[in-house]
Short mmCIF file of C-alpha atoms and ligand atoms in Angstrom, two decimals:
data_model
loop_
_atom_site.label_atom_id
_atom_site.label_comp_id
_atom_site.label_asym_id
_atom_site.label_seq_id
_atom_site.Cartn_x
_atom_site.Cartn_y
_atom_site.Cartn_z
CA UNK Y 1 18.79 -3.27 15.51
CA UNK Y 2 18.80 -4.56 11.83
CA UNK Y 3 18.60 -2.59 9.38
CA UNK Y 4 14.83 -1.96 8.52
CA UNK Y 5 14.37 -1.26 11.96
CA UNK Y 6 16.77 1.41 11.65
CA UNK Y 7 15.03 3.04 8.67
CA UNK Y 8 12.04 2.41 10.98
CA UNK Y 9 13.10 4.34 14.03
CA UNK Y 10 15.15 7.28 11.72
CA UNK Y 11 11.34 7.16 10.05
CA UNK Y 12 9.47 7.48 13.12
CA UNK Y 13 11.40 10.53 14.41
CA UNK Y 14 11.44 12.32 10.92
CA UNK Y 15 11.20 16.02 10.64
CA UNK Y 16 11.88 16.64 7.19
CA UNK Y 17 8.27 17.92 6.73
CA UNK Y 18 5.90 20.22 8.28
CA UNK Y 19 3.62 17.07 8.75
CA UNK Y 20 5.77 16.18 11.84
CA UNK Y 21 4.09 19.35 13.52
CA UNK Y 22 0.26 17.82 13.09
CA UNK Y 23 1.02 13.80 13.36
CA UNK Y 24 0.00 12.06 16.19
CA UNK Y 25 1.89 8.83 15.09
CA UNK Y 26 4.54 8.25 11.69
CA UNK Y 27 2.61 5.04 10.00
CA UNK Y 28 6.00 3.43 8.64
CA UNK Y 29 3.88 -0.09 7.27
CA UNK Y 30 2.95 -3.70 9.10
CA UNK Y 31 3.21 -7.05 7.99
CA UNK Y 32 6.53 -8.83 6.96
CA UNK Y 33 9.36 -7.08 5.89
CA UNK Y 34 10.37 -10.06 4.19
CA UNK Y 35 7.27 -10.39 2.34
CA UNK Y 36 7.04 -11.09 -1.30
CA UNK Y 37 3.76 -8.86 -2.05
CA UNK Y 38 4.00 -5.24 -1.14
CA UNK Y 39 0.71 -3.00 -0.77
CA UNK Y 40 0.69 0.55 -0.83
CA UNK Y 41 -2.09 3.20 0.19
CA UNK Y 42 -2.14 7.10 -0.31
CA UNK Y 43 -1.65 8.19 3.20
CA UNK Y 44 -2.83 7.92 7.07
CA UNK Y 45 -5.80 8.47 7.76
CA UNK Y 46 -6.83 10.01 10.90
CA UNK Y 47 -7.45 6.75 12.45
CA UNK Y 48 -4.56 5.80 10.90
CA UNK Y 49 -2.74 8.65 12.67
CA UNK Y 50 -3.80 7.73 15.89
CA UNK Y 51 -2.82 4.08 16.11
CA UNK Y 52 0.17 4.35 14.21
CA UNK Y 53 -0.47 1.75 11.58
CA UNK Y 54 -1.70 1.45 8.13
CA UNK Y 55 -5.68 0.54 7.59
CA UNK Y 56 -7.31 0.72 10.45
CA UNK Y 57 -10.36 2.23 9.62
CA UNK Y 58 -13.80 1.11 8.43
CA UNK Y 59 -11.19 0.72 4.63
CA UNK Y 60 -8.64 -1.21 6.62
CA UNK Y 61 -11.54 -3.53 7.97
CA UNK Y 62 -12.65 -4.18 3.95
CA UNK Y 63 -8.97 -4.66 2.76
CA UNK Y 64 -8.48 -7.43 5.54
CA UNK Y 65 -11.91 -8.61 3.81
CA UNK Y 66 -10.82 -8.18 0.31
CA UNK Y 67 -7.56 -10.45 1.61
CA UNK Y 68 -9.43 -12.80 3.14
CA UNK Y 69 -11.03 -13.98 -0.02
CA UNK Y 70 -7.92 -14.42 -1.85
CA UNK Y 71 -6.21 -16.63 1.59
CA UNK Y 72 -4.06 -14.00 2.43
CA UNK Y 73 -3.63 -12.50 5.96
CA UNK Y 74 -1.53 -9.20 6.61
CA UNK Y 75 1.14 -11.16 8.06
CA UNK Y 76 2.35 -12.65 4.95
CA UNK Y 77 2.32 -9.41 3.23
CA UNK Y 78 3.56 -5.17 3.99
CA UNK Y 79 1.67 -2.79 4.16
CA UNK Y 80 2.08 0.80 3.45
CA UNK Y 81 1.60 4.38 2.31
CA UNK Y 82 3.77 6.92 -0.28
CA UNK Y 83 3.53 9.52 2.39
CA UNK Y 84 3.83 8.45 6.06
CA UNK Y 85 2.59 10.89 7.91
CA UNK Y 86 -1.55 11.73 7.81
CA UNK Y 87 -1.94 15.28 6.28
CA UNK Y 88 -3.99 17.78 8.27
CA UNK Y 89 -8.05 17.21 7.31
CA UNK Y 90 -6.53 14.13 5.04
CA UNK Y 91 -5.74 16.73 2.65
CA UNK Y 92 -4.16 15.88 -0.77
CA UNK Y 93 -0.37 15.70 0.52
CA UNK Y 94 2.06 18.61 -1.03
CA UNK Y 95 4.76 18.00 -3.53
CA UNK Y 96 7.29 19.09 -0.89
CA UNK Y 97 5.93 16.55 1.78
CA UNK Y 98 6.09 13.99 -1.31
CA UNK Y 99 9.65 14.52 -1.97
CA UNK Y 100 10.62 14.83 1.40
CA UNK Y 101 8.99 11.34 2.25
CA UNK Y 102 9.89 9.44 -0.98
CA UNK Y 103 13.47 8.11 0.60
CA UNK Y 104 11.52 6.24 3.26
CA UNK Y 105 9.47 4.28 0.52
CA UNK Y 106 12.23 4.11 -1.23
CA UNK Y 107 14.44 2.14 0.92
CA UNK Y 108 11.55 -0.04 1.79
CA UNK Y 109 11.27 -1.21 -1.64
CA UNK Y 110 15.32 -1.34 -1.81
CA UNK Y 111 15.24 -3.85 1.23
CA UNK Y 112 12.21 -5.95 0.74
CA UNK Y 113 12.91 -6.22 -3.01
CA UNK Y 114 8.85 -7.19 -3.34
CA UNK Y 115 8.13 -9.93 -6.60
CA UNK Y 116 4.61 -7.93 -6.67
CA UNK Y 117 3.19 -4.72 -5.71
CA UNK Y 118 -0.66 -3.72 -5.41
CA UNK Y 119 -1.53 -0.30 -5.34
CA UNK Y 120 -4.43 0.96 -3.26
CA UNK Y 121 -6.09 3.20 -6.02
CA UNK Y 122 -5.06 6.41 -7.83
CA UNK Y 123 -3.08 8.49 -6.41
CA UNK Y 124 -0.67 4.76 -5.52
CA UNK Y 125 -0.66 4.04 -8.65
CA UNK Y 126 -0.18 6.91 -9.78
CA UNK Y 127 3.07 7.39 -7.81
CA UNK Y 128 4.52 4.15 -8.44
CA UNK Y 129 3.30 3.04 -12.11
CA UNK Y 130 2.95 5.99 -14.14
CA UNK Y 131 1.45 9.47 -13.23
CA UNK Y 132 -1.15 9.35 -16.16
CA UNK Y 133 -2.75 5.62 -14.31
CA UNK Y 134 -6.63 5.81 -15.25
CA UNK Y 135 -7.58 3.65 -12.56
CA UNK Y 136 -11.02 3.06 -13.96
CA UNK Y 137 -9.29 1.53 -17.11
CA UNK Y 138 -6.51 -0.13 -16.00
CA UNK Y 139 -6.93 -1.23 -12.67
CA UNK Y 140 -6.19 -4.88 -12.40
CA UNK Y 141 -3.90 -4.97 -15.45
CA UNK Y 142 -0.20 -6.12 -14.42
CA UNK Y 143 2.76 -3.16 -15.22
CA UNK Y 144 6.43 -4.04 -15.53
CA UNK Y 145 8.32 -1.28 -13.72
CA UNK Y 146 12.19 -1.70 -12.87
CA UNK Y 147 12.37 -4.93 -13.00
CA UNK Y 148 9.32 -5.20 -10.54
CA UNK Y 149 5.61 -6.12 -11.10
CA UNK Y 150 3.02 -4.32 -10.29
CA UNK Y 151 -0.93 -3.80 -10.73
CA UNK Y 152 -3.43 -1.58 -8.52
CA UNK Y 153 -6.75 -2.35 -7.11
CA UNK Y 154 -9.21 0.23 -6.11
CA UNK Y 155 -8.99 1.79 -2.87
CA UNK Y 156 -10.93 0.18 -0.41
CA UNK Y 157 -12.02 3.77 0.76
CA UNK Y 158 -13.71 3.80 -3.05
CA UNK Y 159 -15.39 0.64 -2.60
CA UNK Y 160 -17.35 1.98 0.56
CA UNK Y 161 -18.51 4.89 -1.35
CA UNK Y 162 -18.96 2.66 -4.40
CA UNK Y 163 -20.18 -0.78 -4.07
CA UNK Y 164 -20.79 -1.45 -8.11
CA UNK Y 165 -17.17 -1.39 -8.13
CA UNK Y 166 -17.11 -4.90 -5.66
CA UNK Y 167 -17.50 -7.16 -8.71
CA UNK Y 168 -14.54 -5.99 -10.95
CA UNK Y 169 -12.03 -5.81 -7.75
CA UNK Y 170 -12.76 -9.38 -6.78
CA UNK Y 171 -11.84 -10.09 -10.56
CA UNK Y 172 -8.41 -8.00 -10.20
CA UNK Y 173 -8.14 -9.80 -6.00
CA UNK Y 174 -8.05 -13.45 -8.18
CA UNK Y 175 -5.60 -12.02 -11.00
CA UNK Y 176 -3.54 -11.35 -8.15
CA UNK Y 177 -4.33 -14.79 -5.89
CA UNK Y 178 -3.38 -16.45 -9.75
CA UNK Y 179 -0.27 -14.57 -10.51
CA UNK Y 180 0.98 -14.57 -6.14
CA UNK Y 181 0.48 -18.57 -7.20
CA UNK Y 182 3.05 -18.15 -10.01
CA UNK Y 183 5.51 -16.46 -9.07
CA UNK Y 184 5.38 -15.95 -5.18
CA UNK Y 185 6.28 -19.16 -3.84
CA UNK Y 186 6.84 -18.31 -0.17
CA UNK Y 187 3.48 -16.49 0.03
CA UNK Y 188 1.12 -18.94 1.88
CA UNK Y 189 -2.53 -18.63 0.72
CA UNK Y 190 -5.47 -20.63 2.61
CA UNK Y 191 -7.21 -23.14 0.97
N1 URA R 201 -6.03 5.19 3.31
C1 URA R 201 -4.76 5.02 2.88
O1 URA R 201 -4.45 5.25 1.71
N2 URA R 201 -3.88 4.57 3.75
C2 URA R 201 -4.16 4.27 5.02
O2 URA R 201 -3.27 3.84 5.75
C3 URA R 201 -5.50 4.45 5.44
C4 URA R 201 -6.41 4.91 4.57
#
């Protein structure tokens, strides 16, 4: 077992949370663990939950959209959540359940040492780029953050509810295709 599998399993049989009580499945990520581009969500969903991996749902089906039409794949990237375990009724997760799942993310990052990460919306964003992000005024805009970059998108869960917002995502989805192009160079993008 290397070593993210290890973080993996110790993950997947965490009880450092009351969430371990109402969880079906831990969602620790999918993709590459050697990927270059990290993306992060809120939490599971219940979905989510039951499968045991990261967007599955009717928002899971647009973000494989949404990477479609920048030639990415989930393969060639990870996918993931701050808090890896769905809270009961998806309610907002507690500070308590943050902190006791922030190690997990944590050592992800430490591992994969991403070149880029995307945030899925605001609560993301607000977790990894600054806990002020206005996500209506700065989504798509590229942070500098320990030595990592990083931007957020809105949520795919947001763009079911609100379509207007389509347009200015697929702006941010080819800032991202253009700066994956710079400065990812093991990323493969179709076409
Ligand atoms: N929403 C999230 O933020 N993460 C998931 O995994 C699913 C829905």
């Amino acid at each position: 077992m290397n070593e993210w599998e290890a973080l993996q399993a110790q993950c997947e049989s965490c009880r450092a949370c009351a969430l371990c009580e109402s969880r079906t499945h831990v969602v620790f990520g999918m993709g590459d663990p050697h990927a270059e581009v990290l993306f992060v969500g809120e939490a599971p969903g219940a979905n989510e939950d039951e499968q045991g991996k990261p967007f599955v749902g009717r928002a899971g089906q647009l973000l494989d959209d949404m990477l479609t039409m920048i030639g990415l794949h989930r393969d060639r990237i990870y996918i993931t959540n701050s808090i890896k375990c769905r809270p009961p009724q998806n309610r907002d997760p507690l500070n308590t359940e943050k902190d006791a799942c922030a190690g997990y993310l944590h050592r992800q990052l430490e591992m994969m040492q991403p070149k880029i990460i995307v945030c899925l919306g605001r609560i993301s964003a607000a977790e990894m780029i600054k806990p002020d992000f206005k996500i209506t005024r700065e989504h798509g805009q590229f942070f500098e953050k320990d030595g990592r970059l990083m931007t957020a998108i809105y949520h795919p869960a947001a763009l079911l509810r609100d379509p207007s917002k389509k347009p200015e995502t697929f702006v941010d989805l080819k800032r991202l295709q253009a700066k994956i192009r710079e400065i990812c160079p093991n990323t493969k993008l179709d076409f």
